[in-house]
PDB file of C-alpha atoms in Angstrom:
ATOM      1  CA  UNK O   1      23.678 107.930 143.827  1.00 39.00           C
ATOM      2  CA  UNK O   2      21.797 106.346 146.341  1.00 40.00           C
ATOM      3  CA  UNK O   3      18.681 107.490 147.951  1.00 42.00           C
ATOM      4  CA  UNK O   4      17.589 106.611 151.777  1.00 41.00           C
ATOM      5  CA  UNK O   5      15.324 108.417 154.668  1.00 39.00           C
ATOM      6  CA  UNK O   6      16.734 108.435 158.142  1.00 40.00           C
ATOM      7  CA  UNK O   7      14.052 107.295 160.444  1.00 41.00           C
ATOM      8  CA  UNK O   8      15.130 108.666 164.158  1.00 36.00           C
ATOM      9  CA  UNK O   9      13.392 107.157 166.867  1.00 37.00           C
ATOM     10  CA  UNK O  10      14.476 108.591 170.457  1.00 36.00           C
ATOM     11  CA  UNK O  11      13.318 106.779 173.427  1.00 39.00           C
ATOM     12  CA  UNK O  12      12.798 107.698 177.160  1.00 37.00           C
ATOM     13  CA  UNK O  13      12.943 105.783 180.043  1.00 39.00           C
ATOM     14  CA  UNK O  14      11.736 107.102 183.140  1.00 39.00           C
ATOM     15  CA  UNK O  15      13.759 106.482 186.843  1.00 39.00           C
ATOM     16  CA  UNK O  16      14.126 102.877 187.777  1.00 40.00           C
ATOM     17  CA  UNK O  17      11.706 102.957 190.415  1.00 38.00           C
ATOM     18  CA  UNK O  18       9.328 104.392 188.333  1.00 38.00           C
ATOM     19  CA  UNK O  19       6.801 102.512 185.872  1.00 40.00           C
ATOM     20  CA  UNK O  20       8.289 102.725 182.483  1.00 38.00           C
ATOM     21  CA  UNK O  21       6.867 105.058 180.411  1.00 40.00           C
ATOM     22  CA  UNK O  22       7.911 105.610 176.392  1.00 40.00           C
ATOM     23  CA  UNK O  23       7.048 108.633 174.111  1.00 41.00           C
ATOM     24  CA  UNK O  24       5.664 107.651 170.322  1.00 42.00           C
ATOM     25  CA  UNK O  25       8.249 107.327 167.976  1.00 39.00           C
ATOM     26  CA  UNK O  26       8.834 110.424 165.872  1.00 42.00           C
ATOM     27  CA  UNK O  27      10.252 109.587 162.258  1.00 45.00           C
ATOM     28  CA  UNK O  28      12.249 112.417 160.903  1.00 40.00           C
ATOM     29  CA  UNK O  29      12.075 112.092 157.053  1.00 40.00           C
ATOM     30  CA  UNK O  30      14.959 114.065 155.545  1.00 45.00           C
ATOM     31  CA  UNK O  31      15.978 113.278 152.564  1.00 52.00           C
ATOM     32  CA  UNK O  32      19.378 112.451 152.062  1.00 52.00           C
ATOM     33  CA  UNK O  33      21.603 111.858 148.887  1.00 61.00           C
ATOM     34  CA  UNK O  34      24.569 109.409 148.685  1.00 58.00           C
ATOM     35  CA  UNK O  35      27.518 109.269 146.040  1.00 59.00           C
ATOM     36  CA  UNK O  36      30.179 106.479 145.745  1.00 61.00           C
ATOM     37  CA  UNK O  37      33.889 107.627 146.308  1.00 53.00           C
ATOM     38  CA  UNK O  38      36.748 106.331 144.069  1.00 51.00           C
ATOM     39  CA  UNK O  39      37.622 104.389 147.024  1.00 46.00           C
ATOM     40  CA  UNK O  40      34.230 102.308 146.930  1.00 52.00           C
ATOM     41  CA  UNK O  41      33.001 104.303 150.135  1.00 47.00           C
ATOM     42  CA  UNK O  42      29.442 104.887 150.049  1.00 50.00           C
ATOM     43  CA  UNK O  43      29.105 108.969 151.206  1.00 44.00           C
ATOM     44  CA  UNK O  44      26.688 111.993 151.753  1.00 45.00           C
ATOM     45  CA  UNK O  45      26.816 113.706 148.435  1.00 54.00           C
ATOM     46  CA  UNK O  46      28.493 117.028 148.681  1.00 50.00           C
ATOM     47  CA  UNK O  47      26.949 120.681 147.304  1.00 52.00           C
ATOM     48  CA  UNK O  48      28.009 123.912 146.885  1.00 48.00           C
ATOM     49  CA  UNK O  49      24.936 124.706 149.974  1.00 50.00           C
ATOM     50  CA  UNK O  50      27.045 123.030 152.540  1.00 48.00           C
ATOM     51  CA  UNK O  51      30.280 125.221 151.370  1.00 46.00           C
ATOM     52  CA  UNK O  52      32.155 122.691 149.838  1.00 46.00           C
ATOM     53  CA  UNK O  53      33.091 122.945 146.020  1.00 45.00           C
ATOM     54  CA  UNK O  54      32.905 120.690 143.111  1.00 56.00           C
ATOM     55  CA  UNK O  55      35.538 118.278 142.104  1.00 61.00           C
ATOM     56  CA  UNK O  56      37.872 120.429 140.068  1.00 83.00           C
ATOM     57  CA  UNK O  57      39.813 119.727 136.319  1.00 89.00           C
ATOM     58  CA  UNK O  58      43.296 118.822 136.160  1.00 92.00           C
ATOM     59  CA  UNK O  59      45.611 119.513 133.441  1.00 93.00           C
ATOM     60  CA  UNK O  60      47.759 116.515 132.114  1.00 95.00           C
ATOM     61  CA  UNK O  61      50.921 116.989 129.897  1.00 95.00           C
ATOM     62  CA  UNK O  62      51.252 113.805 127.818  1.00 95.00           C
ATOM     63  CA  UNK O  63      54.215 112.595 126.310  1.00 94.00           C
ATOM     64  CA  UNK O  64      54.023 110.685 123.444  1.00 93.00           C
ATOM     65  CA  UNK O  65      57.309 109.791 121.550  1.00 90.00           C
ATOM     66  CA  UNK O  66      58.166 113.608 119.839  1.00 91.00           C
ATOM     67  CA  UNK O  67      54.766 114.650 120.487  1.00 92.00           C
ATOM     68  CA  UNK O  68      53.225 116.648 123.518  1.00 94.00           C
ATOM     69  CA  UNK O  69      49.235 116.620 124.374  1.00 94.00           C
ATOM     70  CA  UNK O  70      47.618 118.971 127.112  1.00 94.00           C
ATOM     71  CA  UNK O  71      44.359 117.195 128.416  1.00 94.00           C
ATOM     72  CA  UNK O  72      41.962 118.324 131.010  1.00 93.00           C
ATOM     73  CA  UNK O  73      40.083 115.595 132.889  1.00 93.00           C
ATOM     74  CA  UNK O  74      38.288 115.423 136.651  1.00 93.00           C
ATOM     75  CA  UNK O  75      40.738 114.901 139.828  1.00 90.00           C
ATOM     76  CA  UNK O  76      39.360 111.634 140.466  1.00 90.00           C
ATOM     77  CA  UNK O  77      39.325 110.242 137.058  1.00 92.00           C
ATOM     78  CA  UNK O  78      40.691 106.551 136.185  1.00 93.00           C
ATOM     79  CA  UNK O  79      43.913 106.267 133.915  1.00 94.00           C
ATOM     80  CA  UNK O  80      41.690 104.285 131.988  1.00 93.00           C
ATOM     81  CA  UNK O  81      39.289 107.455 131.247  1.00 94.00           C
ATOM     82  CA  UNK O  82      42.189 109.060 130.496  1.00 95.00           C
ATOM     83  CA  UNK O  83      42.987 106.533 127.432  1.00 94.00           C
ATOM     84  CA  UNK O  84      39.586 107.197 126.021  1.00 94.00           C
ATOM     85  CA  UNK O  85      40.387 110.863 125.739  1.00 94.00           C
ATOM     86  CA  UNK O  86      44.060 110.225 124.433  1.00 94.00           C
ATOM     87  CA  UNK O  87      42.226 107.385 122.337  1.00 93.00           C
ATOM     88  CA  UNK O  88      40.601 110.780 120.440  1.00 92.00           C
ATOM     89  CA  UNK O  89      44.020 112.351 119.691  1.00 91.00           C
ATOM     90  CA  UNK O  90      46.467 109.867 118.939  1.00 91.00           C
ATOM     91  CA  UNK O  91      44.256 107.024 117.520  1.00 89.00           C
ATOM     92  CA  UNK O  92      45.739 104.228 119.701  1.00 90.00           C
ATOM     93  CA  UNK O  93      42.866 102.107 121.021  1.00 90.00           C
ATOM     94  CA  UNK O  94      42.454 101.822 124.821  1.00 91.00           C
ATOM     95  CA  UNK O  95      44.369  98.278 124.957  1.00 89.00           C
ATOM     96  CA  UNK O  96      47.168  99.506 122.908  1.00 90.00           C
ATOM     97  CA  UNK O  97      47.956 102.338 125.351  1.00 93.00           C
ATOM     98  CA  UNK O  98      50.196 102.040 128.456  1.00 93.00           C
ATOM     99  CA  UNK O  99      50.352 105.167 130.363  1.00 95.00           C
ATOM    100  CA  UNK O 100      53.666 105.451 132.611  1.00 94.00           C
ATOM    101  CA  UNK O 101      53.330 107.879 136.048  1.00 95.00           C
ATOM    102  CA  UNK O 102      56.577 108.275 138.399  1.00 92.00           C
ATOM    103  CA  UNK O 103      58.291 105.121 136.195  1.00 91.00           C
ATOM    104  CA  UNK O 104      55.350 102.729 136.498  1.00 93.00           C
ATOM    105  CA  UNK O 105      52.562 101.452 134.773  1.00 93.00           C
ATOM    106  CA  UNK O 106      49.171 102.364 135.667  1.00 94.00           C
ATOM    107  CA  UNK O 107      45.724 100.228 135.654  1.00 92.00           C
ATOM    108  CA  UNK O 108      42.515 101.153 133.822  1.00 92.00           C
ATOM    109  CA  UNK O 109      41.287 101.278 136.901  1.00 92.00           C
ATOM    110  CA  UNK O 110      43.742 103.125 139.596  1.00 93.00           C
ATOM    111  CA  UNK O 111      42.239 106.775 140.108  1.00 93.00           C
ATOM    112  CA  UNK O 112      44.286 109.913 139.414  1.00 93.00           C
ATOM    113  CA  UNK O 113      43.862 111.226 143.171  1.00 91.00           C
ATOM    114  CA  UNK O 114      45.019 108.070 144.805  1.00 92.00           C
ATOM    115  CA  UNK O 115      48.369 108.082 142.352  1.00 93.00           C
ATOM    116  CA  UNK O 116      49.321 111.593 143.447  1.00 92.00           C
ATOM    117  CA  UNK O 117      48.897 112.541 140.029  1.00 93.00           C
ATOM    118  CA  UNK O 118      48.387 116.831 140.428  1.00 92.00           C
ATOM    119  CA  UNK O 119      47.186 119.452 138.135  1.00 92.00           C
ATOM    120  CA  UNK O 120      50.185 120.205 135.199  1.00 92.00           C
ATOM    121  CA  UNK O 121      51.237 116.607 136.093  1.00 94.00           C
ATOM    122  CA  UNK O 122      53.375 114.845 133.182  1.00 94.00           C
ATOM    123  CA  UNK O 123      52.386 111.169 131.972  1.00 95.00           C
ATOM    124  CA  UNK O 124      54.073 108.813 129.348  1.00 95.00           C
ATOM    125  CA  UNK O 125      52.135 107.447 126.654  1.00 95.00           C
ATOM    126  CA  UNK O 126      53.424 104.043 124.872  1.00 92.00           C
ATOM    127  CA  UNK O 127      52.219 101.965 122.907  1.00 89.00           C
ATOM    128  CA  UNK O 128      52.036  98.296 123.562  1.00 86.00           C
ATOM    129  CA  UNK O 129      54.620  96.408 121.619  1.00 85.00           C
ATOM    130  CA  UNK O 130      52.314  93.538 121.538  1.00 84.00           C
ATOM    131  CA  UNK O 131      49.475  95.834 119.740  1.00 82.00           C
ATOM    132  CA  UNK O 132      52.361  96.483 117.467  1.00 82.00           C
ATOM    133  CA  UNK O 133      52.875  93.522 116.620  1.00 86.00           C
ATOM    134  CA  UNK O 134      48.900  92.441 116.413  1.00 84.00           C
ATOM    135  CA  UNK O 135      49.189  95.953 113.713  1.00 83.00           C
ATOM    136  CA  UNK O 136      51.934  94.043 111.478  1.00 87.00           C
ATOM    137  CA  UNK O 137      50.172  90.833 111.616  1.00 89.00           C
ATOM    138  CA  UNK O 138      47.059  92.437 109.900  1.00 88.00           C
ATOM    139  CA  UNK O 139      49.015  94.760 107.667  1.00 90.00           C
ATOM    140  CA  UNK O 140      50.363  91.801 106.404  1.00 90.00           C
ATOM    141  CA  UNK O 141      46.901  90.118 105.922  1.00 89.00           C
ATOM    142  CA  UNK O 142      45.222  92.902 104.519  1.00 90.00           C
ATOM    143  CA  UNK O 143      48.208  93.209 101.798  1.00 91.00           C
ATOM    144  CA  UNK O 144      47.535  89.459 100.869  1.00 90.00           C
ATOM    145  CA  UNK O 145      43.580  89.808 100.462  1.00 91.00           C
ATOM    146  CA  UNK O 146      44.075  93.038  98.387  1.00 92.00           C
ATOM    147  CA  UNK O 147      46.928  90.837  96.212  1.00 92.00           C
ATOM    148  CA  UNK O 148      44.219  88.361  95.949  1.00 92.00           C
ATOM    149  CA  UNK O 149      41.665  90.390  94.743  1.00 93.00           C
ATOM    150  CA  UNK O 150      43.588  91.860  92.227  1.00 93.00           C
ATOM    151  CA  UNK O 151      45.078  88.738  90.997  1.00 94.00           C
ATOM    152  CA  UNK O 152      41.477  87.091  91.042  1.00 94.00           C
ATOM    153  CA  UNK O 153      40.155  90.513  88.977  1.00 94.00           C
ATOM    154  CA  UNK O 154      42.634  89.624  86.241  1.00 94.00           C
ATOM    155  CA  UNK O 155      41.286  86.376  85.971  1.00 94.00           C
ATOM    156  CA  UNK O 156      37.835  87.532  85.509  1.00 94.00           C
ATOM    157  CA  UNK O 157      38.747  90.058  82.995  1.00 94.00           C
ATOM    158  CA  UNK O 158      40.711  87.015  80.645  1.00 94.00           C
ATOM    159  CA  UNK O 159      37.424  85.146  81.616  1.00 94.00           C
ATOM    160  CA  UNK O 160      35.219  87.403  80.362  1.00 94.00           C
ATOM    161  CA  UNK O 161      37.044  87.385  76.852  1.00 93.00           C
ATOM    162  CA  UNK O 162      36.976  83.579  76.725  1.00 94.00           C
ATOM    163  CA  UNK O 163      33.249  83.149  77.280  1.00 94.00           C
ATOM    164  CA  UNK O 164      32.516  85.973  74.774  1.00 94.00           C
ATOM    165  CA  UNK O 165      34.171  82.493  72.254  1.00 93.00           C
ATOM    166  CA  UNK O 166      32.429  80.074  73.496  1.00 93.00           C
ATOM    167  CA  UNK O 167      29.154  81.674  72.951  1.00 93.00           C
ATOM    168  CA  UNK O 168      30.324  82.855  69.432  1.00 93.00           C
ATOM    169  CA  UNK O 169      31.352  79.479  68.853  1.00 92.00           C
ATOM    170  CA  UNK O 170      28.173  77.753  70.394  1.00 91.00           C
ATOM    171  CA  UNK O 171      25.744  79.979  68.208  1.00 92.00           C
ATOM    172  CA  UNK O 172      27.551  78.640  65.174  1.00 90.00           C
ATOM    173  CA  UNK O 173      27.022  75.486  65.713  1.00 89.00           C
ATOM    174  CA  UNK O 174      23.148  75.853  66.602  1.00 89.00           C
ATOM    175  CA  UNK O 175      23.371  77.494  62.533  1.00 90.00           C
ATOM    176  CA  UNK O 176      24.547  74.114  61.707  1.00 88.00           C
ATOM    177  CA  UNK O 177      28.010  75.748  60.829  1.00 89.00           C
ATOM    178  CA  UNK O 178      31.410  73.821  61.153  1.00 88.00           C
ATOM    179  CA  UNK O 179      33.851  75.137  63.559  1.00 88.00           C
ATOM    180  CA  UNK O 180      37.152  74.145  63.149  1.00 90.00           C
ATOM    181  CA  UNK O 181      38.298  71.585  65.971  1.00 90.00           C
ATOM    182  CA  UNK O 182      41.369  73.354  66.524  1.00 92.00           C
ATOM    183  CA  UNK O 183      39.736  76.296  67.443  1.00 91.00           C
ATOM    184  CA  UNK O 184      37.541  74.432  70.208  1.00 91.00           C
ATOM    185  CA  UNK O 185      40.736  72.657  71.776  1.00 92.00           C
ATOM    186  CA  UNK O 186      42.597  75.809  71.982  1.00 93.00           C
ATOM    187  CA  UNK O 187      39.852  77.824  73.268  1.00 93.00           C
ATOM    188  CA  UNK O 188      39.585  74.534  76.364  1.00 93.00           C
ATOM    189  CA  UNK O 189      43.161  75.093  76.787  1.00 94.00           C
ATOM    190  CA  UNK O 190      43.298  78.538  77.433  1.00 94.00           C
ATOM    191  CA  UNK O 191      40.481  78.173  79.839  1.00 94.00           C
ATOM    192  CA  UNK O 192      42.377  75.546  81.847  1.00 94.00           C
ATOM    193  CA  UNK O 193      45.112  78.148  82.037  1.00 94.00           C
ATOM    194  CA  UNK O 194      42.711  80.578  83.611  1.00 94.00           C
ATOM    195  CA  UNK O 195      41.887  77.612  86.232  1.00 94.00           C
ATOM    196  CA  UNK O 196      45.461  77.058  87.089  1.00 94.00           C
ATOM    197  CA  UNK O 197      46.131  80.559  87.728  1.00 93.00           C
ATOM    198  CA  UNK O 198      42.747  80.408  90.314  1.00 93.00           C
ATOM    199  CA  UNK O 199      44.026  77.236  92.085  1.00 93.00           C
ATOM    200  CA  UNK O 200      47.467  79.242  92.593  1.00 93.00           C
ATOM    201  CA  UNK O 201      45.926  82.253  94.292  1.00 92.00           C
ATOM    202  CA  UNK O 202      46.032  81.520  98.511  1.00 89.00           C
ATOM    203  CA  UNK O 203      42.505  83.202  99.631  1.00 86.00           C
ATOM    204  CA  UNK O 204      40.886  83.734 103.224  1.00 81.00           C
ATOM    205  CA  UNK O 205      37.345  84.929 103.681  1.00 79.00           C
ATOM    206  CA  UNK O 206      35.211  87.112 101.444  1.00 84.00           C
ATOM    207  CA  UNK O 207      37.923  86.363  98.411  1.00 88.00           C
ATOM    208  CA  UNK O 208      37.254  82.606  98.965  1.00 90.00           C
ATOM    209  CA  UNK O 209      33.720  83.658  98.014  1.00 91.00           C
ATOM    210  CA  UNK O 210      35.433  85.074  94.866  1.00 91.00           C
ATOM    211  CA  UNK O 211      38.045  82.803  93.483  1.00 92.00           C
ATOM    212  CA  UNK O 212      35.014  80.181  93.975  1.00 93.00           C
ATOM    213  CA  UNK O 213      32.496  82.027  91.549  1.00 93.00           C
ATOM    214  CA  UNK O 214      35.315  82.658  89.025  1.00 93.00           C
ATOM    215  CA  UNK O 215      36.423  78.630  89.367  1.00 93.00           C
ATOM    216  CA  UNK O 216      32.893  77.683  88.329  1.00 94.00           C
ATOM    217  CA  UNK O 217      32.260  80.019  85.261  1.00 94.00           C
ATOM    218  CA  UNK O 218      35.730  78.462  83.968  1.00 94.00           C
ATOM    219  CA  UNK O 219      34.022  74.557  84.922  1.00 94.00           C
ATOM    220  CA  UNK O 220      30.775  75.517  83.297  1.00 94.00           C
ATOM    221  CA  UNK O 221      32.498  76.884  80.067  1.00 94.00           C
ATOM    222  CA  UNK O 222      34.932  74.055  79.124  1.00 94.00           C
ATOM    223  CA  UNK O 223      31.752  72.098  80.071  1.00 93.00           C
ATOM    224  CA  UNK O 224      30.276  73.487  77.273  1.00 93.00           C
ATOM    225  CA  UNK O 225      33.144  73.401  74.766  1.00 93.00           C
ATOM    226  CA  UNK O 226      32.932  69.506  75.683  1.00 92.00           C
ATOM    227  CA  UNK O 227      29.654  68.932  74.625  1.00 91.00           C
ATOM    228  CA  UNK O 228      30.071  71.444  71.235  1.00 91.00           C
ATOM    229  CA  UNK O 229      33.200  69.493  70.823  1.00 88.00           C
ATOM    230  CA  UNK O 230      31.258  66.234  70.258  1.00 89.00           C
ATOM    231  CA  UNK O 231      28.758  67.810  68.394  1.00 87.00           C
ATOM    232  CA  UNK O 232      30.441  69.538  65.696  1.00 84.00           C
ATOM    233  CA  UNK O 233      32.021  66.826  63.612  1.00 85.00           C
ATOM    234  CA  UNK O 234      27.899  66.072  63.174  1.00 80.00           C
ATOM    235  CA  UNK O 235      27.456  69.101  61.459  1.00 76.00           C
ATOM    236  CA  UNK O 236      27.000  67.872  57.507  1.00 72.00           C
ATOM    237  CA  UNK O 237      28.544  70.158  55.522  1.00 63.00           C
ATOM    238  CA  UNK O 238      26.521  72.210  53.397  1.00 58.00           C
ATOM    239  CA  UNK O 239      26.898  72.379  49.819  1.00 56.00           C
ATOM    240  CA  UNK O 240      26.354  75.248  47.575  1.00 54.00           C
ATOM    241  CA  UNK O 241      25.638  74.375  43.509  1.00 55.00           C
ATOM    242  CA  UNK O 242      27.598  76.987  41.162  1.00 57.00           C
ATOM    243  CA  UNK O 243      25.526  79.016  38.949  1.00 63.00           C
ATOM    244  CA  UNK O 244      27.794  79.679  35.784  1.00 61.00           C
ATOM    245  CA  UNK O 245      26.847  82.789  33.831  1.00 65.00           C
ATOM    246  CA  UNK O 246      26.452  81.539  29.787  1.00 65.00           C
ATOM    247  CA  UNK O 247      28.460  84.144  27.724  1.00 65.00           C
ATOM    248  CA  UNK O 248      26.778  84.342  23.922  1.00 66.00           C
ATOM    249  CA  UNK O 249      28.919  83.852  21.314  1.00 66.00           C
ATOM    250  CA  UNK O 250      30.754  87.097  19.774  1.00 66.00           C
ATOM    251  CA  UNK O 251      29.825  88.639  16.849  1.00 67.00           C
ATOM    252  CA  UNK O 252      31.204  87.419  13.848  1.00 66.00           C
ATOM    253  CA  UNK O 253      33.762  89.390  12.500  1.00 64.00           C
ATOM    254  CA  UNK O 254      33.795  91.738   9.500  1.00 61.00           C
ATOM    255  CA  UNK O 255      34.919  90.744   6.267  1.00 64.00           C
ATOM    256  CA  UNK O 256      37.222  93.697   4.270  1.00 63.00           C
ATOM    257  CA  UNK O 257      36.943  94.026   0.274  1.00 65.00           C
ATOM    258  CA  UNK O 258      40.435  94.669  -1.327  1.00 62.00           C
ATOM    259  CA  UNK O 259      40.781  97.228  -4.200  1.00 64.00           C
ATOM    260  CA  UNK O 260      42.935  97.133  -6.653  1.00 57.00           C
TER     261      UNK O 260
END
């Protein structure tokens, strides 16, 4: 709405033989209010004082494949407010719609009124094959980051396990207790198996984040099974003297006496 004061100035000229005489300028300040049309036309704003009445509702039918919507929305509404009501009941985004009137597509911006679209008026709603196709493309995305995850979680959960070892193993050998060798390589190799499976898994994005975190608790444990590994043939045996219980000698035994 725009806002401007009319300022009316009305001149008078006397006879041409006569010595021009002019009145004083009279400004008339009546306030006037201005609306823009659909049409870009700037014009008086209308009231229900001067007799005219408001812009009234329509009521749309919309077609949508096997399903049928009844909006209301003003006369001189854009199809493209129209999409963000539709957007409320069907879900479709505004750039996924396309709204067909009298077997053509209409712009976000062509007004109801100038289409000839009426009250009880019946538009086609479609979706864009393109958005379609945007939908499948991140369906299929989606799938693979949530196949990621999950494959990543298993990792961490056969982690978890293998580090619970290696710390049992590295607080023996702190206690100066022999580990077994065999039980250090295996442990290494069933880490590298863990790191295999991590290398395998294709990640984008947040799971990158993850696989990464996972990678280097695997690096930092066969790290440490490297260094235990060197250390443990170090570890001198410990040995432990036998204390043999001395057992007295038995009683002697008891000598009989035959009778005759």
């Amino acid at each position: 709405m725009v806002k401007t004061r009319s300022h009316l100035c009305a001149k008078m000229s006397s006879s041409s033989t006569a010595t021009a005489m002019s009145t004083p300028c009279r400004d008339h300040e009546d306030e006037i209010e201005w609306e823009m049309r659909p049409g870009g036309m700037l014009v008086q704003k209308r009231n229900e004082k001067d007799g005219v009445l408001p812009l009234l509702n329509v009521r749309l039918r919309i077609l949508y494949g096997v399903l049928r919507y009844e909006i209301s929305v003003n006369s001189q509404a854009t199809f493209g407010e129209v999409k963000k009501v539709l957007t409320g009941k069907t879900g479709l985004q505004i750039g996924d719609q396309k709204i067909i009137y009298k077997e053509k597509e209409r712009g976000n911006r062509e007004y109801l009124d100038r289409c000839g679209v009426k009250d009880r008026s019946k538009l086609i709603l479609m979706e864009d094959p393109s958005s379609i196709e945007r939908r499948y493309i991140e369906m299929r995305k989606n799938t693979r980051i949530q196949n990621a995850y999950r494959a990543i979680s298993d990792v961490s959960i056969e982690v978890d396990k293998l580090v619970e070892q290696v710390s049992a193993i590295e607080k023996s050998i702190l206690n100066k207790v022999k580990v077994p060798e065999i039980q250090i390589t295996t442990l290494i190799e069933m880490l590298m198996r863990q790191a295999i499976k991590l290398d395998n898994i294709s990640t984008e994005g947040d799971v990158s984040a993850q696989k990464y975190l996972q990678g280097k608790r695997v690096q930092r444990c066969v790290e440490t099974l490297d260094m235990l590994k060197i250390s443990n043939p170090l570890i001198k045996p410990v040995v432990v003297a036998a204390k043999w219980e001395t057992l007295d000698p038995p009683p002697p035994t008891s000598q009989w006496e035959f009778f005759n």
